[in-house]
Structures are given as C-alpha cells and as structure tokens.
Amino acid sequence: MFQKARKNRIYQDVVDQIEGAILDGKLNVGDSLPPERDLMERFETSRGTLREALRVLEQKGLIEIRLGTNGGAVIKGLTTEKISENLALLIRFQQVSLEHLAEFREGVEGSVVALAAMRATPSDIGHLRMLLEEARKHKENGISHQDAFIRVDEQLHQALARISQNPMYTSILQTLHENIHPYFEKFLPREPQVIKENFSDLCDIVQAVESGDAQKAMHLARHHVRRFNQYMIQKKKQQTSKGLQR
Amino acid sequence: MFQKARKNRIYQDVVDQIEGAILDGKLNVGDSLPPERDLMERFETSRGTLREALRVLEQKGLIEIRLGTNGGAVIKGLTTEKISENLALLIRFQQVSLEHLAEFREGVEGSVVALAAMRATPSDIGHLRMLLEEARKHKENGISHQDAFIRVDEQLHQALARISQNPMYTSILQTLHENIHPYFEKFLPREPQVIKENFSDLCDIVQAVESGDAQKAMHLARHHVRRFNQYMIQKKKQQTSKGLQR
DNA sequence: CGGTTATTAATGGTCTAACCATTATAATGA
DNA sequence: TCATTATAATGGTTAGACCATTAATAACCG
C-alpha cells in the first residue's frame, strides 16, 4: 500500500492516497497507520510534508492522532461531527440563520415522520411510547424540567429518524439538532404552555405513526416544528429589538 | 494582533487565534495574512508548526493559499462548500445506497419546490421557463442528447433551490446531485420515453410554481423524483441479477 | 513473590536552516 | 511601445536534530 507521492502539492497527494485507502476499505476503523517515520519512507517525502497531510486528514475527521508509545494515527469512523462543526462556523459567520435552519428542519422532520409512519414496527412504537411516557413525567414536573423535556423531545425525533431506516435522514437530523440546540436555550420561552403544546404534538405524531398515516404524520410534524420555531423566532426578534442581541 | 502561542499543541493555538480573529471581524474576507516568515515571529513558533496550522485553516475553508510573489493566505468567505465535501465523504464512507439517496432526494426536492412556489418572482419564473425551453430542444434532438437534457434538468432543480432562498437546501441538494449523478449514467434507461415523461413533469412543476401552489408543486416534484428513481433502481436490479454489477 | 517505582524506548511535537518552485513586478532591450 | 528577461517575494519541501508524552519493561524493595 502507498506509493511515492507526486503532484504539485505533495501533501495533497498523500491525503488523497490515505483517504482513498480508507474509502476503499483497505484501511478499517481502528486500524493504525504506521509511524510518521515509516510513512515518510513509503511516500518518499519529508516528515514536515507528511505531517501537513496528517493535519488535513485529522481535520476531515478521518484519523485521530495519539501521543506516546503505541501512539500514532488511528482510522476513525466518520460521523456527522465535522459537518456539524462546519455548519456551526457558517452560522457564526452569519451565512445561515436560525430562520434557515428552522425552515429546513421543518421539511426534514416532515419527511422523516412520513417514512417512520410507513416503516415503524410494533417494537418501534413501543420505544416511542416509552419516550413519550418519560416526556410526560418531565412535563408534569413543571417548568424546571424544561431542559430535560427538550432532551427527551430530541431523543424522540432521533428515534423517528432511525425508524425511517435512512442514514441520510439520521445524519442530517443529528447535525440540525446539534446546531439548533443552542437557540433553544437562548430563545425558547420558558412557559408551561410551550411544554404542554409540545407534548400534545408529540402524542399526536406518535399516534399518526402508529396508525401508519404518513400524510397525517408529516402534516403534524411540520406544524409542530413550525410552531416551535415561531416561538423562538418571535422571542429572538423581541430580544433583538430590546438591544439584547449577541 | 496575535500573541505568542502556548497550549499543548501549538498549531492548534495558532488555528484558534486566527479563527477567532476572523470570526470577530478583526480579519475580513479578502484580507491577506502576513507571509509565513512574519507569522512565525508573531506567534514565536517555527515555520513547520505554523504551516500545520495553515493546513487546518485551509481545510476548514477559512483561508485560501496562493503561490508566488504577493501570494500567501487570504481570508475566504465561508460557503457551504466544506459541508458539501464532508457530506459527500460521509456518503461514500457509510456507503449510502442509491435507494437511500433517492428517497432522501424525494423529500428534499419536494420541500424545495414548495418553498420555491411561495417565493418565486416573475424574474425567477422567466429563468425557469428559459431552462425549460433549453430542455425542450434537447428532448427534440432525441436520445443522443439525453446527457445534455439531464444537465439542464439538474440546472433547473438547482435554480428551484436558489429560489427557495435557503442555503441549507441549495448546498444539500447540490451534494445530492453530485452523488446521485454517477448512478444516472449507469442506470438511467436510455429511452425517449424517459426524457418525454421527465420534460412533461418539469413543465407541470414550473407551472405549479408559477401559480404559487406549494402543495401541488411539492406533490408533483416528489412523484417526479420518485418515478425517475424507480427507473434507476429497477435497472440496477436487472443489471445486478445479470451479474453486471459493480 | 508481589507490588511499586524507575528506566527505557517508541512515537508524536517542535525547531533550525537551508534550498526549490512559482509568480508578480521591475528592468531590459528590440 | 511591447515583448523578454531578471529579480525578489513567497509558498513548498527537505534534512536532521532535540523535546514531550506514554506504554512497556526492568529494577527495586518489602
């Protein structure tokens, strides 16, 4: 494996070769790359150049580097981590707004729930009902448990994504949640009414999923997400107009 | 600006400082960073370490590096480019199947077109009609222009995404197209009937967008994408059963 | 013998100092 | 004036050394 590096920018060639080996399954998650001093020789390059390549691979989320004896680069399973990081940067750079995220989420959750309605097994429904029960407890414990309630809410949405059986939806939804979450804490009104409505929505959605009514489930999910978002967008505007932004 | 670098991994500190300066607006898009040999001194580090930091920033999409006199690191406006790249990597890594991509696309295109129907300006509609006209020409030139037709088809879908005014949709859709495209070439039946149906679908969708009927547009788009996908999945199965896979 | 501590060696992190490759600008000359 | 060539600025690469962290091993001692 690994041939002499050519190309204008050598480190790019090294990146491409290692990335290719990972994507082709020649290197598997958990495998260690040889030590830098070995890789130098295989790629016929210098250590500095090789290390630039490793930095790029690390930043792509493909490897993780450990120190000390038995350390070195280890192949990492790709996750949504880096996508989330990039999205977070875009948000900070104000290229993507809460409104954009919210609108996108509305569509995604709608599609997810429609698929879930078509594919949920009795065991899936059981899991959803269990999460609902947990949410109900937090709801009844009042406003102090709003955070806990929201965590369960997110779990429920992600459970629905898993039920959709489509890895694109699970990945995208996870990224979305990770990036919308900070807004929850900033902009979600801390009122019992919000939790109650939310809980009621979730019950309806699970009910529709159980009955296999994809159209209805999608409709409910979209409206649920939209209402939730509108609360946040409204509060955001209030705070901004009061000069409390940032 | 820029202080001595500390921390366990110095290059990480350099990355953080420069990233922070960009996000805080101390460095603006188009600004040049000082040459590597200057940065070395400011951060009190070596060139190798500094260059590792620059590689990371480049991979994050924050800077772009140019060669030669007046070259160097230039602050880049963040775009959805890196999200697309990382998503593409994730798709390849997780070996997301045509079926999964197709199903996901169905949902996304549906949502996109619904938004487009709500937001299209007369000028947008004009652009869409122009693309339709181009597609019509390729259709009438017969099966030999299928590739050209498909290119216009993709342009039309991406134009719709732009009309949706949501960068999440434009970037996700672009990534989807890039990753589904190879399947078009392998699995799309080369029959005039397919082009005709496709063209007819596009006309209907643009019509619905023009009339502002989001529900209808979404419905049409989903069915359009689904039919298209089913052609491919069907052909894929045929080829696989004949042992022509890969 | 067993457990604790010190030693060693493997490996990534950093530094220095040089040279190569590319490119914009300036100098040159027909 | 315009094309050509030289120059210098700047990133790309190399080589070799030393430092820092860590796991494995050896040494020690009760």
Coordinates of C-alpha atoms in Angstrom, one line a residue, chain A residues 27-33 62 66 73-77, chain B residues 93:
Chain A
L27 CA -7.9 0.6 6.0
N28 CA -10.6 0.0 8.5
V29 CA -11.8 1.8 11.6
G30 CA -9.5 1.2 14.4
D31 CA -6.5 0.4 12.2
S32 CA -3.3 2.2 13.0
L33 CA -1.3 4.0 10.3
L62 CA -10.8 10.5 9.1
R66 CA -2.5 9.7 19.8
A73 CA -2.7 7.9 13.6
V74 CA -5.8 5.7 14.0
I75 CA -8.5 5.5 11.5
K76 CA -11.7 7.0 12.8
G77 CA -15.2 6.2 11.8
Chain B
F93 CA -17.8 6.2 3.8

